Coordinates of C-alpha atoms in Angstrom, one line a residue:
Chain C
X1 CA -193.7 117.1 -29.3
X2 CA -196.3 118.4 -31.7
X3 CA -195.4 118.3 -35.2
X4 CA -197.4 117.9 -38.4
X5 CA -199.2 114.9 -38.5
X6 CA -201.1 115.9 -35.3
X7 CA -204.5 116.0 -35.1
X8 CA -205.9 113.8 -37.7
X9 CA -203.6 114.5 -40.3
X10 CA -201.0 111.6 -40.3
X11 CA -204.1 109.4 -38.9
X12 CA -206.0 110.1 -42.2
X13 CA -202.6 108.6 -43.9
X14 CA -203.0 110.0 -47.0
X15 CA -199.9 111.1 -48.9
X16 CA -200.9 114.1 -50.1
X17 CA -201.9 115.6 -46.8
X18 CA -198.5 114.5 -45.3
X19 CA -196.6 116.4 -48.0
X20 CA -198.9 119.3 -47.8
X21 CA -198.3 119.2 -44.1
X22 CA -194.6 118.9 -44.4
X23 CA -194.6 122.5 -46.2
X24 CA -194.0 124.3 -43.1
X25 CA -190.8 122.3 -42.5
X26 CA -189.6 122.3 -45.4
X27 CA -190.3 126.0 -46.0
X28 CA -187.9 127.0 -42.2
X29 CA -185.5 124.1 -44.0
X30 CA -185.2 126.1 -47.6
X31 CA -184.5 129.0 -45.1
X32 CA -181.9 127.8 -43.0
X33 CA -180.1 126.8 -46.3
X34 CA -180.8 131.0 -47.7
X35 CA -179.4 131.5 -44.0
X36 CA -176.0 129.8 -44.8
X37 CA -175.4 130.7 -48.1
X38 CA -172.5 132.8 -48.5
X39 CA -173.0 136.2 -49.1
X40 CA -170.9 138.9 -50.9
X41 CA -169.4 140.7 -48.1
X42 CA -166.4 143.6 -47.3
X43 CA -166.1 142.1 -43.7
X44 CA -164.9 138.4 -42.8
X45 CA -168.4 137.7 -41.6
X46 CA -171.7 138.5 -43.0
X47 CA -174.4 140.3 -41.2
X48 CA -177.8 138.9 -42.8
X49 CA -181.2 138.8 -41.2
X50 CA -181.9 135.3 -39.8
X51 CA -185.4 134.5 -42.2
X52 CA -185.1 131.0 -40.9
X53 CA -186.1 132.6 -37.2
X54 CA -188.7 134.6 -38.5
X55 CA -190.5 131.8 -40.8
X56 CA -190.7 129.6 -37.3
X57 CA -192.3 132.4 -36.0
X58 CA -194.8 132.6 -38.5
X59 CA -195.6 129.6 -37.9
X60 CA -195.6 129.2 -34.6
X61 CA -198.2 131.6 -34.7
X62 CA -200.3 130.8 -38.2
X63 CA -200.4 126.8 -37.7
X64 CA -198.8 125.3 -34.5
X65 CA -200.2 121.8 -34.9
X66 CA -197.6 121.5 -38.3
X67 CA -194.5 122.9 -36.7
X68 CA -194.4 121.8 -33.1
X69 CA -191.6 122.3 -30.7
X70 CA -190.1 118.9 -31.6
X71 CA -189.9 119.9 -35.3
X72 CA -188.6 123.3 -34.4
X73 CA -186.2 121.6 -32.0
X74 CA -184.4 119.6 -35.0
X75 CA -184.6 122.8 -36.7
X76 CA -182.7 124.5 -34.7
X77 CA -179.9 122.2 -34.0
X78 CA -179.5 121.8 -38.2
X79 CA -178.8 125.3 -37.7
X80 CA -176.2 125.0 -35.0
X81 CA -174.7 122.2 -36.4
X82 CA -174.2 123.6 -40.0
X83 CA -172.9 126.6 -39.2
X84 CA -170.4 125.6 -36.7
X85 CA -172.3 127.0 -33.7
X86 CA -172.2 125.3 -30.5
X87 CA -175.5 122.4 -30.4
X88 CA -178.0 123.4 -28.6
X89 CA -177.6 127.2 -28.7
X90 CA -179.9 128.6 -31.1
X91 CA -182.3 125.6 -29.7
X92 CA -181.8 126.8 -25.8
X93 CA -182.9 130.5 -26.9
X94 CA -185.9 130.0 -28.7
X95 CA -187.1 127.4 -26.4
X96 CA -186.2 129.9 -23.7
X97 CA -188.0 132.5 -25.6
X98 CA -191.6 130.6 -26.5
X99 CA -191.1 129.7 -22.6
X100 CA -191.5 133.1 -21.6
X101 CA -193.8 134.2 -24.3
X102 CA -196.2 131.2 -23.8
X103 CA -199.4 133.0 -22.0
X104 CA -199.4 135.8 -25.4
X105 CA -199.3 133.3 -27.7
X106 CA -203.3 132.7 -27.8
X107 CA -203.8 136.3 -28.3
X108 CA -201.3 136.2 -31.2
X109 CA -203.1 134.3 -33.5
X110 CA -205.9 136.7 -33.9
X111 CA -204.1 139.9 -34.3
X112 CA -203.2 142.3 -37.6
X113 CA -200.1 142.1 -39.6
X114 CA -199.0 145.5 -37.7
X115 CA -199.3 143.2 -34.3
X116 CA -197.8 140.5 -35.1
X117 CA -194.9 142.2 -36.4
X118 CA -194.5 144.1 -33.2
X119 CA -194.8 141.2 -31.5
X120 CA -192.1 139.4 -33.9
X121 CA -190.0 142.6 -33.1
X122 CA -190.2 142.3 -28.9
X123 CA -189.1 137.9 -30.0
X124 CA -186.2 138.6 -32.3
X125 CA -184.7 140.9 -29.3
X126 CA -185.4 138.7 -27.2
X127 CA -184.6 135.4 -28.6
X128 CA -181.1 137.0 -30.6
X129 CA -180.2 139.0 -26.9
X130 CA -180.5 135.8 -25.5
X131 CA -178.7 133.7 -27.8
X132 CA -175.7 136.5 -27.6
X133 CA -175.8 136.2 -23.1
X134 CA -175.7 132.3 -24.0
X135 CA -173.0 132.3 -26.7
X136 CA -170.9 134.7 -24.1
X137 CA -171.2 132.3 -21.0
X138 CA -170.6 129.3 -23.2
X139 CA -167.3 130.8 -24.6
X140 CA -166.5 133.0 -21.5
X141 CA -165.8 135.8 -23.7
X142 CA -167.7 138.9 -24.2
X143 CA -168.2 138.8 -27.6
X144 CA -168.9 142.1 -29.4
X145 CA -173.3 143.3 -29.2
X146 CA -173.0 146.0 -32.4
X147 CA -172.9 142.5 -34.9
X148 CA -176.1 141.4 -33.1
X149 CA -177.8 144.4 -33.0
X150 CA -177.8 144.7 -36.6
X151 CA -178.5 141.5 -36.7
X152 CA -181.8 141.5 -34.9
X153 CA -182.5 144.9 -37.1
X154 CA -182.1 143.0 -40.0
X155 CA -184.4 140.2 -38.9
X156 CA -187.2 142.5 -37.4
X157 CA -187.2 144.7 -41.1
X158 CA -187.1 141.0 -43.4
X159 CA -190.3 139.7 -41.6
X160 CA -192.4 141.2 -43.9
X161 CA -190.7 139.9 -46.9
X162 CA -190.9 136.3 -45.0
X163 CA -194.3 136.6 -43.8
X164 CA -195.7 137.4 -47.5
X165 CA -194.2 134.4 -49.0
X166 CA -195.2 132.1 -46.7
X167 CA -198.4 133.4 -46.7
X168 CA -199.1 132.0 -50.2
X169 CA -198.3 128.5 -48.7
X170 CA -201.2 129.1 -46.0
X171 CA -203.8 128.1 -48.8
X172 CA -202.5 124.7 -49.7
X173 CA -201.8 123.3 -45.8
X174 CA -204.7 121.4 -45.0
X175 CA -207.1 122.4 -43.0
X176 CA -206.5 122.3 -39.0
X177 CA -208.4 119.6 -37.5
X178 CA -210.8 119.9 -34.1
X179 CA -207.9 118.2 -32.6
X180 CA -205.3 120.3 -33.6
X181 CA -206.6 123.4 -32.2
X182 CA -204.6 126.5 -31.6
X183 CA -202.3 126.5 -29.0
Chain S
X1 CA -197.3 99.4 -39.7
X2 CA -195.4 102.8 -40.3
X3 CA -198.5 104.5 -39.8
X4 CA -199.3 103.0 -36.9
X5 CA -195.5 103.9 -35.4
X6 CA -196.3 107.8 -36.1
X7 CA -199.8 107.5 -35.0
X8 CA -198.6 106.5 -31.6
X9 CA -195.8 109.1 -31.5
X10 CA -198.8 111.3 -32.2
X11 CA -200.6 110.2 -29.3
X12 CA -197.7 111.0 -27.0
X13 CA -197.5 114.2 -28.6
X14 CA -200.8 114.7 -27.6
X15 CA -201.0 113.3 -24.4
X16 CA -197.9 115.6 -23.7
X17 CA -199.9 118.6 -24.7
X18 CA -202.7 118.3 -23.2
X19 CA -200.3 118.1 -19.8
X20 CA -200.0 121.8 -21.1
X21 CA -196.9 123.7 -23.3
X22 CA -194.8 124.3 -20.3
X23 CA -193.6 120.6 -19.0
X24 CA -192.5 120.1 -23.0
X25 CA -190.6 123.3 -23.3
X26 CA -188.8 122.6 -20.1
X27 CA -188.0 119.4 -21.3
X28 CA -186.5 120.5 -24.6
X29 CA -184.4 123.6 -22.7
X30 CA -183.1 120.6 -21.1
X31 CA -182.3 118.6 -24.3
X32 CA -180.9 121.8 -25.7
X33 CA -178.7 122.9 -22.0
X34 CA -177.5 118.9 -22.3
X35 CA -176.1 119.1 -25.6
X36 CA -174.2 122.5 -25.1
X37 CA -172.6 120.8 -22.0
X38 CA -171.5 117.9 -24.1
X39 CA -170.3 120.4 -26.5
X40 CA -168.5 122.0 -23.9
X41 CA -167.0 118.9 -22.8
X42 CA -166.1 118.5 -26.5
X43 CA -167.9 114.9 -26.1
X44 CA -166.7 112.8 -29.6
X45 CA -170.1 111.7 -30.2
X46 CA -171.3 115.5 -30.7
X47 CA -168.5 116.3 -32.8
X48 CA -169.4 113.2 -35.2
X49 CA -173.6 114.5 -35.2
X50 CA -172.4 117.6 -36.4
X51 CA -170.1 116.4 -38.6
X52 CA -172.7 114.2 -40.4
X53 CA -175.5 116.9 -40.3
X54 CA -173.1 119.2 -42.3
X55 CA -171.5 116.8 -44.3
X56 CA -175.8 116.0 -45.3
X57 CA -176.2 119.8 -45.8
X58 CA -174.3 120.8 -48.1
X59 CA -176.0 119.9 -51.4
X60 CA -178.9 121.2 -49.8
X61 CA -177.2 124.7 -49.5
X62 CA -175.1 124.5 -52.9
X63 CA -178.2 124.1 -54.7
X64 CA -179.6 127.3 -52.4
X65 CA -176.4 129.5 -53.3
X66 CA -176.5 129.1 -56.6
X67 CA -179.2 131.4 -57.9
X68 CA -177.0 134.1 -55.9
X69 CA -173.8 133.1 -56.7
X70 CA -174.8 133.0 -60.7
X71 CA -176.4 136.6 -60.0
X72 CA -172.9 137.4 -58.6
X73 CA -171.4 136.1 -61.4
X74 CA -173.4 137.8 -63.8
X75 CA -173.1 141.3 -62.1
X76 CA -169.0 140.8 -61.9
X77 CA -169.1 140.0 -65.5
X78 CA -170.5 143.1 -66.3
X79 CA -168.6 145.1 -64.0
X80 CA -165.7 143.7 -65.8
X81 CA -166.2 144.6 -69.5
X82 CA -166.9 148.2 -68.1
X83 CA -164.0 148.4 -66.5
X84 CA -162.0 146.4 -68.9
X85 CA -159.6 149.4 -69.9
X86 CA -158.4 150.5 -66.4
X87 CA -157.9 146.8 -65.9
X88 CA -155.9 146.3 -68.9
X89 CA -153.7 149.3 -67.4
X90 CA -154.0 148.1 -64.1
X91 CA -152.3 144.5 -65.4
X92 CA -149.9 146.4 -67.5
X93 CA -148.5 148.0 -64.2
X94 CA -148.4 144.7 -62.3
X95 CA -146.5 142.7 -65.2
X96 CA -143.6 145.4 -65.0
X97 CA -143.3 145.3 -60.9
X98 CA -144.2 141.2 -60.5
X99 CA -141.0 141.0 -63.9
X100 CA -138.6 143.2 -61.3
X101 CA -139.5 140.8 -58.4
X102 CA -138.9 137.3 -60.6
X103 CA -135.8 138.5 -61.6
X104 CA -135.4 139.5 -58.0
X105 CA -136.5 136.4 -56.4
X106 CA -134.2 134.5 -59.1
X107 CA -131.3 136.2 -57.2
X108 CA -132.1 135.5 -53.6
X109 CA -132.7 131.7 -54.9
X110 CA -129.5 131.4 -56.1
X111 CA -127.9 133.5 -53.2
X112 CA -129.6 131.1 -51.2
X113 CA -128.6 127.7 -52.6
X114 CA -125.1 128.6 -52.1
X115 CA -125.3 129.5 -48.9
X116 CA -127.0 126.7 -47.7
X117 CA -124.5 124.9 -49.9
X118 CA -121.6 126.2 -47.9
X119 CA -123.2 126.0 -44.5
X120 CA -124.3 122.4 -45.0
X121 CA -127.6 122.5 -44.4
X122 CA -130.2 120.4 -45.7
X123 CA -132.3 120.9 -48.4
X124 CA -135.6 119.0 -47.0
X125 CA -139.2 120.0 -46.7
X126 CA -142.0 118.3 -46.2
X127 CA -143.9 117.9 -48.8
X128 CA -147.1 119.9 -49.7
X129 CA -149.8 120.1 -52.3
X130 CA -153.0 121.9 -52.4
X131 CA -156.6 120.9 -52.9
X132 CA -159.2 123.2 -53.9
X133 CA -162.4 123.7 -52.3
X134 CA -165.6 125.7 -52.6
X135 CA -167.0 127.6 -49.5
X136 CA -170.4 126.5 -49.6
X137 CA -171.7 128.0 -46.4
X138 CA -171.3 131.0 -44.4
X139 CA -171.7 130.9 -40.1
X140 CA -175.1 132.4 -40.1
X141 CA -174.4 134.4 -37.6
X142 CA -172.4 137.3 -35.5
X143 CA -171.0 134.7 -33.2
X144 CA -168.4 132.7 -35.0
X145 CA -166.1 133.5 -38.1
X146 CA -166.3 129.9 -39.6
X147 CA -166.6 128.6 -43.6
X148 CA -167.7 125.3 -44.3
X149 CA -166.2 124.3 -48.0
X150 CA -166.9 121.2 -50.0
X151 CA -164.0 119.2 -49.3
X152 CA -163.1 116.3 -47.0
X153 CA -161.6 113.5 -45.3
X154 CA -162.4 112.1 -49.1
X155 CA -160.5 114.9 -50.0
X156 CA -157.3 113.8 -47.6
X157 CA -158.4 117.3 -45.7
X158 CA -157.1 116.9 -42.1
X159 CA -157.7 119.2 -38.6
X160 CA -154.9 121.9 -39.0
X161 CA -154.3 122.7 -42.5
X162 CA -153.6 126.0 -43.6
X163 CA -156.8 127.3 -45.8
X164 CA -155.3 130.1 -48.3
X165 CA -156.5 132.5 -51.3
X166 CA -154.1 134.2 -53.9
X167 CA -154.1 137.0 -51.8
X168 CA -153.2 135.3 -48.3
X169 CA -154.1 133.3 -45.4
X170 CA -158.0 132.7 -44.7
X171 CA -157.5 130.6 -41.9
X172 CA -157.4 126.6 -41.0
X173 CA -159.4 123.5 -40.9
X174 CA -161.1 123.0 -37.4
X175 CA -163.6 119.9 -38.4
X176 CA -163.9 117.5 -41.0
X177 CA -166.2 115.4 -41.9
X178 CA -166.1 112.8 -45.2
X179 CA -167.4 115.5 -47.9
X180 CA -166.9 118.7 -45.7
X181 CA -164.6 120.8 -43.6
X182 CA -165.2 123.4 -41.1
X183 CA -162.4 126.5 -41.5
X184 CA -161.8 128.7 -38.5
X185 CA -160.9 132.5 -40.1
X186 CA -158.3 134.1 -38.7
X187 CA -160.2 136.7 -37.3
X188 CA -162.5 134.7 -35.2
X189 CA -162.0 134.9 -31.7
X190 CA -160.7 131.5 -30.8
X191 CA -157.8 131.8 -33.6
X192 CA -154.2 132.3 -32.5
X193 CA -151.9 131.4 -35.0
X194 CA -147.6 132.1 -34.6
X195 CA -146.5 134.9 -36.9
X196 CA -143.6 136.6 -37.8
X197 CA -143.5 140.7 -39.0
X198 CA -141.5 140.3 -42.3
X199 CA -139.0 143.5 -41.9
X200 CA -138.2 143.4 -38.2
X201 CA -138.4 139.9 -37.6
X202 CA -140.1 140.2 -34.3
X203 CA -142.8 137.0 -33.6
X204 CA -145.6 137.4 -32.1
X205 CA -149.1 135.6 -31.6
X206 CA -151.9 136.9 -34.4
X207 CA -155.1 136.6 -32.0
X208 CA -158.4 136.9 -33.6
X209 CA -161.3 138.8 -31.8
X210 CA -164.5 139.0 -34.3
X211 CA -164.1 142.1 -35.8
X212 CA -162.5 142.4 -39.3
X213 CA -158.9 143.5 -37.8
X214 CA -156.9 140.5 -35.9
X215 CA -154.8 141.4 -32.9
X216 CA -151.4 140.9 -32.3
X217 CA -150.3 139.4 -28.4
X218 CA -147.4 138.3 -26.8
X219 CA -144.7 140.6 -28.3
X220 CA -141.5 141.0 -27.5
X221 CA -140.1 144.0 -25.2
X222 CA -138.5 146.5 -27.8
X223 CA -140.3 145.5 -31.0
X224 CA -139.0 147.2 -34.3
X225 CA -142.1 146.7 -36.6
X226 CA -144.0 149.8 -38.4
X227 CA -147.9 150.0 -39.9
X228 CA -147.8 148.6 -42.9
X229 CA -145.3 145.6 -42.8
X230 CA -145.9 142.5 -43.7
X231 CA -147.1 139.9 -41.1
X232 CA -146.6 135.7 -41.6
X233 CA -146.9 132.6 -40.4
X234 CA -143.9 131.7 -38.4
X235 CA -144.0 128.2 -38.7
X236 CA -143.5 127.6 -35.0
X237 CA -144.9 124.8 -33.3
X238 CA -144.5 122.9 -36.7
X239 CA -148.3 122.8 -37.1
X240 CA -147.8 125.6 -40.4
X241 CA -146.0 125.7 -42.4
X242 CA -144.0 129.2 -42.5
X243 CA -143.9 132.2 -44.6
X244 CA -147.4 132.0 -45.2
X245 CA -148.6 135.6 -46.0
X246 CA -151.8 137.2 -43.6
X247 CA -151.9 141.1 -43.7
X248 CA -150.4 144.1 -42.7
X249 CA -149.9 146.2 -39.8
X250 CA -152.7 148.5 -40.4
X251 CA -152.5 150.1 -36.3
X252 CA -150.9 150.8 -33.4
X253 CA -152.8 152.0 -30.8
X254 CA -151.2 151.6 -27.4
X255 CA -150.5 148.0 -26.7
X256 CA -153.0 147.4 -29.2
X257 CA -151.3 146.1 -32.9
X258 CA -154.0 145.2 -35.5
X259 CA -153.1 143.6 -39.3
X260 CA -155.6 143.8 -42.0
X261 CA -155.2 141.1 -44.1
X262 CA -154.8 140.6 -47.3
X263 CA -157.9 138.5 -48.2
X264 CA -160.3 140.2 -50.2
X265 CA -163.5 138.9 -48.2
X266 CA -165.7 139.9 -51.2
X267 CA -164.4 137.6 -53.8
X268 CA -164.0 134.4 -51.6
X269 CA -165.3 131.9 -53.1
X270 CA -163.0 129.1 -53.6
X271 CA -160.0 128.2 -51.5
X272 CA -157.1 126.1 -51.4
X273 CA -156.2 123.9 -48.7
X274 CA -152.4 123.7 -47.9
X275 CA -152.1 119.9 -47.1
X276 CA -149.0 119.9 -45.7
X277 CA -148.2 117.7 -42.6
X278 CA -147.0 118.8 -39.7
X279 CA -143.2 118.2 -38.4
X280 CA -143.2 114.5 -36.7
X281 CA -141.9 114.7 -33.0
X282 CA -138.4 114.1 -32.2
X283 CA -139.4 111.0 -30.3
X284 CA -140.5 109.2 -33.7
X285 CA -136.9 110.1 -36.0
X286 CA -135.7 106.5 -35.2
X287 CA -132.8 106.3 -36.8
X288 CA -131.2 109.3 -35.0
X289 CA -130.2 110.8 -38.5
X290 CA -129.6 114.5 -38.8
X291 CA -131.6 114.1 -41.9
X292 CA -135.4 115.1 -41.4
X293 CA -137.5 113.1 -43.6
X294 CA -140.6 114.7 -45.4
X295 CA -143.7 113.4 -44.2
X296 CA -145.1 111.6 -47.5
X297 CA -148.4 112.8 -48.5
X298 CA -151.1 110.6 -50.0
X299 CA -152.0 112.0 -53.9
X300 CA -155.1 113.7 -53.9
X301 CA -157.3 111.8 -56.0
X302 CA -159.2 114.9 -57.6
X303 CA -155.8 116.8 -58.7
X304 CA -154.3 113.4 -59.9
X305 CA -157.4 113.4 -62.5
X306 CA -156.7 116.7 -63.2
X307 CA -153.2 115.9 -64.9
X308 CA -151.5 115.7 -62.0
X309 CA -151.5 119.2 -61.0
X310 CA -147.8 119.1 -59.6
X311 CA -147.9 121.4 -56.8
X312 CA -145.1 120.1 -54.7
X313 CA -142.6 122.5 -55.2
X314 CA -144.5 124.8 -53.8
X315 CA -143.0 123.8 -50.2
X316 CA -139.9 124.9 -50.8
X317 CA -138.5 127.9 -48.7
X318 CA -139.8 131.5 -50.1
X319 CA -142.2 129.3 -52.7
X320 CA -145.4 129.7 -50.4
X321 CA -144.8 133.1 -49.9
X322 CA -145.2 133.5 -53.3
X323 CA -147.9 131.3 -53.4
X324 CA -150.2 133.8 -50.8
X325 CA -147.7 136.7 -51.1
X326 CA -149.5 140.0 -51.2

C-alpha cells in the first residue's frame, strides 16, 4: 500500500513535490497507453514488447517509496481492463512475481546496469511465463507459447531503451526521505 | 482536510509495511485472484469497471497513437507517389474486371427479382446501416485478438454487430461501453461464427484459434469445397447477417481446413460497424403474418450529420457481399 506520497512527501503538502512524485505513475501510465496503441502489423495481433512492465520494474527497483504495490496494482488492472484482458491477470502475475523475488530485491538496488538487466531478464520470464499458465487455466485452453516467447524477447531487449529514458526523470523526483527507505 | 485523508492512508501504508512486504503482496494476489473469479463468473459489476476504465482511456491512447499513426501516414504517402505508376496500372486492371462483374451482378439482380417474383416470396430485410469507427487500441498482448474502436452505445453500437473493412469481415462487438466498444477478431480463440463456402455450399463453423489462420469445425460428411473458395457468413442463428465475406480456403491438412482472410491486417485502421439487428423470435411476430417485419433501426446521429449517408440498401440480398466482397 506504499505509493508516492510516503515518507514525508504528501506530509510536506507541497504541490510541486506531489506532481514531481506522481512522475513515476504517470511515466508506467504514458506507457501502458504506447503499450495499446495499434501497431502496423502483417498478423491479426501485434507482438510488441510490453515497456509498461519494464518501466514498473525500473521503478520498483530505482524508487519504491513512489510506486508502491497499491499504485502498481491500479496499474495493472488499467492494463487488463483496456485491453480486453481478463481483471486481475496481469495484476495476479506480477504480484506473484515480486512475491517470489522479494528477498533479491535489497541487493537490486545497488547493482550495475548489466545486473539489473539480467535480473529484469530472469522477471520478464517469469512474470510473462506466468501470466501465459494463468491466462491458460483461466480460459482452459492451451493457448499457443511461440507469441509469448517473443514477447518476453522483445521486452527483455526494450529495457534498455526504457531504462535510459526514465533515467532522465530520476533527477527531478524528489529526494527519498529517511522514512521512505529502500525496500 | 484532503491532506489529512492521504496522510492517514499514508500511515496505514506504513504501518502495513513495516508488518513487512509479504502480508501486502498476499493481500493484493488475493484482490487480484478475486477479480479474475468474478470475471470468470462474468459478474455485471466487472463488466461495467472495465467498461468505464476503457471508455476513460481512450483519449489518453488516441493522443499516444497519433505521433505513430501520422509517421504511418507520412511513410504510406511516400510509398505511394513512388509507386504511383504501377498503381495507376494496377486500377486500370481492376476498373475492367469490377465493369464485367456490375454488368454481371446487374444480371443476377434482375434474374433474381423475377424469380422471387414468381415464387412469391418476400422482398423484406431488415434494415442495416453502418457506423464508422476508429480502432484506437490494440490487446497488448499474445493472449487475446481484441480491438477497442472509438464508437459506442452513443454510437447505437450494440453486443453482436458485425465489424467489417472493404476487404471483409474483421470480426464483432463483444463489449460496449458509452464512447467505446470491444471487437472480438475472428481469429481469436473464443470466436465461432456460422459460415457458408461460396461454391459448394457446405456450412460449417469458422473457429478462431490465435494464430493468423481461423479453423473450420463441424463440417459436413462429404464436403465439396477446394483451397481457395470463398468462405461467408451464413447468417444462421439470425445474429449476422449473411453473405458477409471472411477469406479463403487457404489449407487442407487432414481434418484440419484453415481460411485466410481477406483483411489486410496492416492497413486497419478504421472499421465499419454493420448495425444490423438481429431476426426477432418467432414468439414476438404477434400478428401471425407471413410477412417478417424489419427491425427499425434508430438513425445514427453522426451519419445523419454527415448528409445522411443512406446506407440502407446495403441489406439487401447479394448488397453486403459487395459491400466486404473480396
Amino acid at each position: 500500500m506504499t505509493g508516492f506520497g510516503q515518507g514525508g512527501i504528501v506530509a510536506s503538502g507541497r504541490p510541486g513535490d506531489l506532481a514531481r512524485a506522481a512522475l513515476p505513475f504517470l511515466s508506467v501510465f504514458v506507457l501502458i497507453c504506447v503499450d495499446l496503441a495499434p501497431l502496423p502489423s502483417a498478423a491479426p495481433t501485434t507482438i510488441a514488447p510490453l515497456l509498461s512492465l519494464a518501466a514498473i520494474f525500473y521503478w520498483t527497483v530505482q524508487r519504491p517509496d513512489l510506486l508502491g504495490n497499491g499504485l502498481t496494482l491500479i496499474l495493472t488492472l488499467l492494463l487488463d481492463a483496456a485491453s480486453g484482458m481478463p481483471l486481475g491477470l496481469t495484476a495476479l502475475a506480477l504480484f506473484a512475481t515480486r512475491l517470489v523475488l522479494l528477498a533479491p530485491r535489497r541487493f537490486l538496488s545497488s547493482r550495475s546496469f548489466a545486473v539489473l538487466w539480467a535480473c529484469f531478464c530472469l522477471v520478464a520470464m517469469l512474470l510473462l511465463g506466468l501470466r501465459w499458465v494463468i491466462a491458460c487455466l483461466f480460459w482452459q485452453e492451451a493457448l499457443p507459447l511461440r507469441p509469448v516467447l517473443f514477447e518476453i524477447l522483445l521486452t527483455i531487449a526494450a529495457y534498455p531503451l526504457v531504462s535510459l529514458a526514465l533515467a532522465f526523470l530520476l533527477p527531478v523526483l524528489p529526494k527519498p526521505s529517511h522514512a521512505a527507505s529502500r525496500g | 482536510m484532503k491532506i489529512a485523508f492521504v496522510d492517514r492512508f499514508v500511515q496505514f501504508g506504513t504501518a502495513l509495511r513495516a508488518a513487512g512486504e509479504r502480508p501486502v503482496l498476499v493481500a493484493v494476489i488475493g484482490v487480484a485472484v478475486l477479480l479474475l473469479v468474478l470475471v470468470r463468473f462474468n459478474v455485471r459489476v466487472i463488466e461495467v469497471v472495465t467498461d468505464g476504465i476503457a471508455d476513460r482511456m481512450v483519449p489518453a491512447v488516441a493522443l499516444v497513437r497519433e505521433p505513430i499513426a501520422l509517421t504511418r501516414r507520412i511513410g504510406d504517402q511516400i510509398g505511394a507517389l513512388l509507386a504511383v505508376r504501377a498503381e495507376n496500372e494496377r486500377l486500370r486492371a481492376e476498373n475492367r474486371r469490377l465493369l464485367e462483374w456490375q454488368s454481371r451482378a446487374v444480371w443476377l439482380t434482375v434474374e433474381n427479382r423475377s424469380l422471387r417474383t414468381m415464387l412469391d416470396m418476400t422482398t423484406a430485410t431488415p434494415e442495416t446501416a453502418l457506423t464508422t469507427a476508429q480502432i484506437v487500441a490494440d490487446s497488448a498482448g499474445p493472449f487475446v485478438h481484441t480491438r477497442l474502436i472509438d464508437a459506442g452505445r452513443d454510437h447505437a453500437i450494440e453486443v453482436g454487430m458485425a465489424v467489417l473493412t472493404p476487404q471483409g469481415m474483421v470480426g464483432r462487438i463483444i463489449d460496449v461501453g458509452a464512447r467505446s466498444a470491444r471487437v472480438l477478431l475472428l481469429t481469436d480463440f473464443n470466436s465461432k461464427l456460422p459460415v457458408i463456402i461460396e461454391r459448394s455450399g457446405d456450412q460449417a463453423l469458422l473457429a478462431g484459434d490465435n494464430t493468423a489462420e481461423p479453423k473450420l469445425q463441424f463440417l459436413p460428411m462429404n464436403p465439396r469445397f477446394a483451397i481457395g473458395d470463398r468462405v461467408m457468413t451464413s447468417g444462421k442463428g439470425g445474429v449476422l447477417p449473411p453473405g458477409l465475406m471472411i477469406g479463403e480456403i487457404a489449407r487442407i491438412d487432414g481434418g484440419r481446413v484453415a481460411v485466410r482472410t481477406f483483411v489486410e491486417w496492416p492497413t486497419v485502421d478504421f472499421v465499419s460497424v454493420l448495425r444490423h439487428a438481429p431476426l426477432p423470435a418467432p414468439e414476438s411476430d404477434t400478428d401471425g403474418g407471413l410477412e417478417p417485419t424489419a427491425p427499425e433501426l434508430e438513425p445514427e446521429p453522426a451519419l445523419a450529420d454527415q448528409g445522411g449517408a443512406d446506407l440502407r440498401g446495403i441489406g439487401q440480398p447479394g448488397a453486403l457481399v459487395g459491400l466486404v466482397g473480396g
